[in-house]
Amino acid sequence: MTGSGDAYVVAADLVRHRTTAADGSPGWGHGLVWSFIDVRRRSHAAESWVDRGAVDAFRAAAAAGAIDARVRAALLEALAAGLPVAPDRLLPDPVRVGPGRFDIGFGAAGTLHEEEDGGRYGLTLRGERAHCDLVFSLVPAPASAGTTGGATYPPRYAVAGRVGAPGTEGTVDVSGEGWIETGSGEDRCETGRGEEWCKTGRGDGRYPAGPGGGPLSDELPAGTRDIGRQRLTVLLDDGWRVTAESVDHVDVPSRAVLAHQDLLTAYAPDGRALPADDARCRSAAPWTSLATLNSYPTTWTVTSEQLRLRLDVTAHFPGQEVRTMLAGHGLLCAAARVTGTRAGRAVTGWALVSAVPAQRIGDLEEYLGRLHKVTRREVRRLYPDRPSSATTRSLLGGTGASLDGFTDTAVHRTLVRPVRHLTDPGGRGWRTYVCCAAIELVGVRADPFTPLLAAVEVIHSANLAIDDVQDGSLHRRGVSAVHRVFGVPATVNAATAAYFALDRVIDDLVPADDGLKLAVCRTYLRTLRAAHGGQALDLAGHTEEMDAAVATGDPRPLLRRLRAAHRFKTGVPARGFAELGALVARADGAQRAAIGAYFEAVGTAYQISDDVLDLLGATAPQPSGSSRKHTGEDLRSGTVTMPLAHCVALLPADRVRLLWKAVRDGGADADTVHGVATAIARSGAVQACQREARALVDDAWRTLAPLLPASLTKILVRALGTYAALREPEPPAAPAPRPK
């Protein structure tokens, strides 16, 4: 606390992790992570530093961890040079570890050392946005302090020193209360009472966490389990201190919680340690970081009937995330206020909450799906659950008028509900992630731009609805196609109106920059034209070109036309969504062009793999009543796809003629579709498609990668490209090439 009443929170972890080199020799990895929280100004600054030993530990964890193979490959690629992933930074000098219990130096970044007079420790942290010099002086424990049921009264410290806060000039004097905790190979020093907190650590390495999610900890179960932890340290104004912790064991593939444990101990002012056997720690009001897609609670309720305790803990503000590979992707380090009751009396206080969620990425699709909640929340703002005059005005360009509620109801029924029919179930979510990632790739936080994600989702859903009308599709996203529920006229009208969703959010995103608005609008209109052109090529079909390819045995002209259709239908829209993100993030021209080109390749590759999935979906019988999209629709309707085109050069000419004749005019029965699909899959056409899709993505990546710093988003964007090109993990084996 400063003399003027400002409250600051400083939280730091000093980490030491035992490593083993490739030759079997032992070593150490080190990391320093710290946060500076200005409670009144609601600001949160964080820094993280690691040495090469920590990078080696990250690499070993990535190679051995139960994570998505595409994420693992991208992660190992990013770490291959021995450098950390931003925002982690490489320590320029070796870490100094002294003989004292708390004596470790990270060079100019920070130090923790014991003062010469004993019983006092100095903590120094230096960052670009904040810095501090604090001294911890041990406060003697009460004479009655001891253990109760295994709980030990923790040492407490008086803290004093100076801090330099973000947004202020010079330094200010501060004072507060703190403590040091040790245990499980980890030493932490925390200072607090809500005015001045510090959390530091040094030990044998059970706190660091690994890439792809999950701590690099001896406590982690092997296989497909991960651990999530939340810890609340509460200082009450009546002198009591409470620590509460919840631990979840999570199955990585399903994200199901396999086991849960709550722990709570209250410490009385006289030194008594009172553990609770009936502790309950429940969290709510989650906030999702668009940088890591981790969800963190912003409120907690801690209760124990045994101790007659109920505490309501509320973060001062959301967004108090620290991004670092020392915690997997990131961790919550939040200052919070506390109200409640203890022994029937009202209490207030302050809390520091740290949370490292279970965050291993077991499946990339599931990970991208974590964006759904954020996107759906924003979609509901554009397309609310209930009719209103405000929604009517917005949808009708500010000219709407309520006629005894009739207009509001009619607009909601015919413009809102058809769109929500597709946005509510949600799809794979990679297009909204493209827009989000393009912002994060250039070092800008995407959180202020969430309305843009809603516009992208609405626009994409509208495109799907129109596509389903034109293709006569029965299902989409696990539900009936929109036109089967609302009719073709209402679907076409609602979807066309939804193409203007961007106009409803752009003024709020860039309110004072007409030049940027113009660039955004031009980019979007260009994207919209290209998408309609791609759909036109798709509707025109490629029957004549396929006839020619079958007759000549040369599929090259046909493949060129298919590639153009895929590029304009899916690739260019993906580019447009990425360029929208890059524009609002104010990326430079070279970055914007390379980001756009890469995501165009990703979108085109995704459409190629969509053709592959539809083919492979027809190679096995589908369950009765299946609403899956990929069930051989293309062959059933006589649509020419990339695998069908590639098989022209891979199968004997007479065999190709028979296959094409069987499906050319559409309406083939299930057995015929199954037989044709199986023959195409076995021809090597699937592998040819996958090679082509992968080459598109890899070529674009080679241009983009040097323009961007290493970051979690860059790793995941690289993994997304691999996913787009190869969504079927085990395609049928290709036969040996036939003789020429």
PDB file of N, CA and C in Angstrom, residues 146-155 265 267 271 273:
ATOM      1  N   GLY A 146       1.783 -23.676  15.950  1.00  0.00           N
ATOM      2  CA  GLY A 146       2.231 -25.052  15.842  1.00  0.00           C
ATOM      3  C   GLY A 146       1.478 -25.756  14.752  1.00  0.00           C
ATOM      4  N   THR A 147       1.300 -27.038  14.915  1.00  0.00           N
ATOM      5  CA  THR A 147       0.605 -27.821  13.904  1.00  0.00           C
ATOM      6  C   THR A 147      -0.688 -28.360  14.472  1.00  0.00           C
ATOM      7  N   THR A 148      -1.653 -28.517  13.595  1.00  0.00           N
ATOM      8  CA  THR A 148      -2.927 -29.116  13.956  1.00  0.00           C
ATOM      9  C   THR A 148      -3.356 -29.998  12.795  1.00  0.00           C
ATOM     10  N   GLY A 149      -3.395 -31.280  13.018  1.00  0.00           N
ATOM     11  CA  GLY A 149      -3.824 -32.176  11.954  1.00  0.00           C
ATOM     12  C   GLY A 149      -2.939 -32.114  10.732  1.00  0.00           C
ATOM     13  N   GLY A 150      -1.656 -31.847  10.913  1.00  0.00           N
ATOM     14  CA  GLY A 150      -0.735 -31.804   9.786  1.00  0.00           C
ATOM     15  C   GLY A 150      -0.555 -30.432   9.192  1.00  0.00           C
ATOM     16  N   ALA A 151      -1.388 -29.449   9.577  1.00  0.00           N
ATOM     17  CA  ALA A 151      -1.248 -28.096   9.055  1.00  0.00           C
ATOM     18  C   ALA A 151      -0.265 -27.321   9.909  1.00  0.00           C
ATOM     19  N   THR A 152       0.600 -26.568   9.266  1.00  0.00           N
ATOM     20  CA  THR A 152       1.624 -25.808   9.967  1.00  0.00           C
ATOM     21  C   THR A 152       1.368 -24.323   9.788  1.00  0.00           C
ATOM     22  N   TYR A 153       1.516 -23.570  10.857  1.00  0.00           N
ATOM     23  CA  TYR A 153       1.338 -22.127  10.769  1.00  0.00           C
ATOM     24  C   TYR A 153       2.439 -21.558   9.880  1.00  0.00           C
ATOM     25  N   PRO A 154       2.095 -20.858   8.789  1.00  0.00           N
ATOM     26  CA  PRO A 154       3.123 -20.388   7.852  1.00  0.00           C
ATOM     27  C   PRO A 154       3.801 -19.124   8.357  1.00  0.00           C
ATOM     28  N   PRO A 155       5.093 -18.992   8.126  1.00  0.00           N
ATOM     29  CA  PRO A 155       5.788 -17.758   8.512  1.00  0.00           C
ATOM     30  C   PRO A 155       5.187 -16.556   7.779  1.00  0.00           C
ATOM     31  N   THR A 265      -7.394 -24.675   4.867  1.00  0.00           N
ATOM     32  CA  THR A 265      -6.859 -24.497   6.216  1.00  0.00           C
ATOM     33  C   THR A 265      -7.021 -23.039   6.607  1.00  0.00           C
ATOM     34  N   TYR A 267      -5.944 -20.129   9.466  1.00  0.00           N
ATOM     35  CA  TYR A 267      -4.900 -19.838  10.442  1.00  0.00           C
ATOM     36  C   TYR A 267      -5.372 -18.677  11.311  1.00  0.00           C
ATOM     37  N   GLY A 271      -1.994 -18.214  16.018  1.00  0.00           N
ATOM     38  CA  GLY A 271      -1.092 -19.247  15.534  1.00  0.00           C
ATOM     39  C   GLY A 271      -1.706 -20.599  15.318  1.00  0.00           C
ATOM     40  N   ALA A 273      -3.546 -23.563  13.567  1.00  0.00           N
ATOM     41  CA  ALA A 273      -3.816 -23.980  12.191  1.00  0.00           C
ATOM     42  C   ALA A 273      -4.990 -24.940  12.215  1.00  0.00           C
TER      43      ALA A 273
END
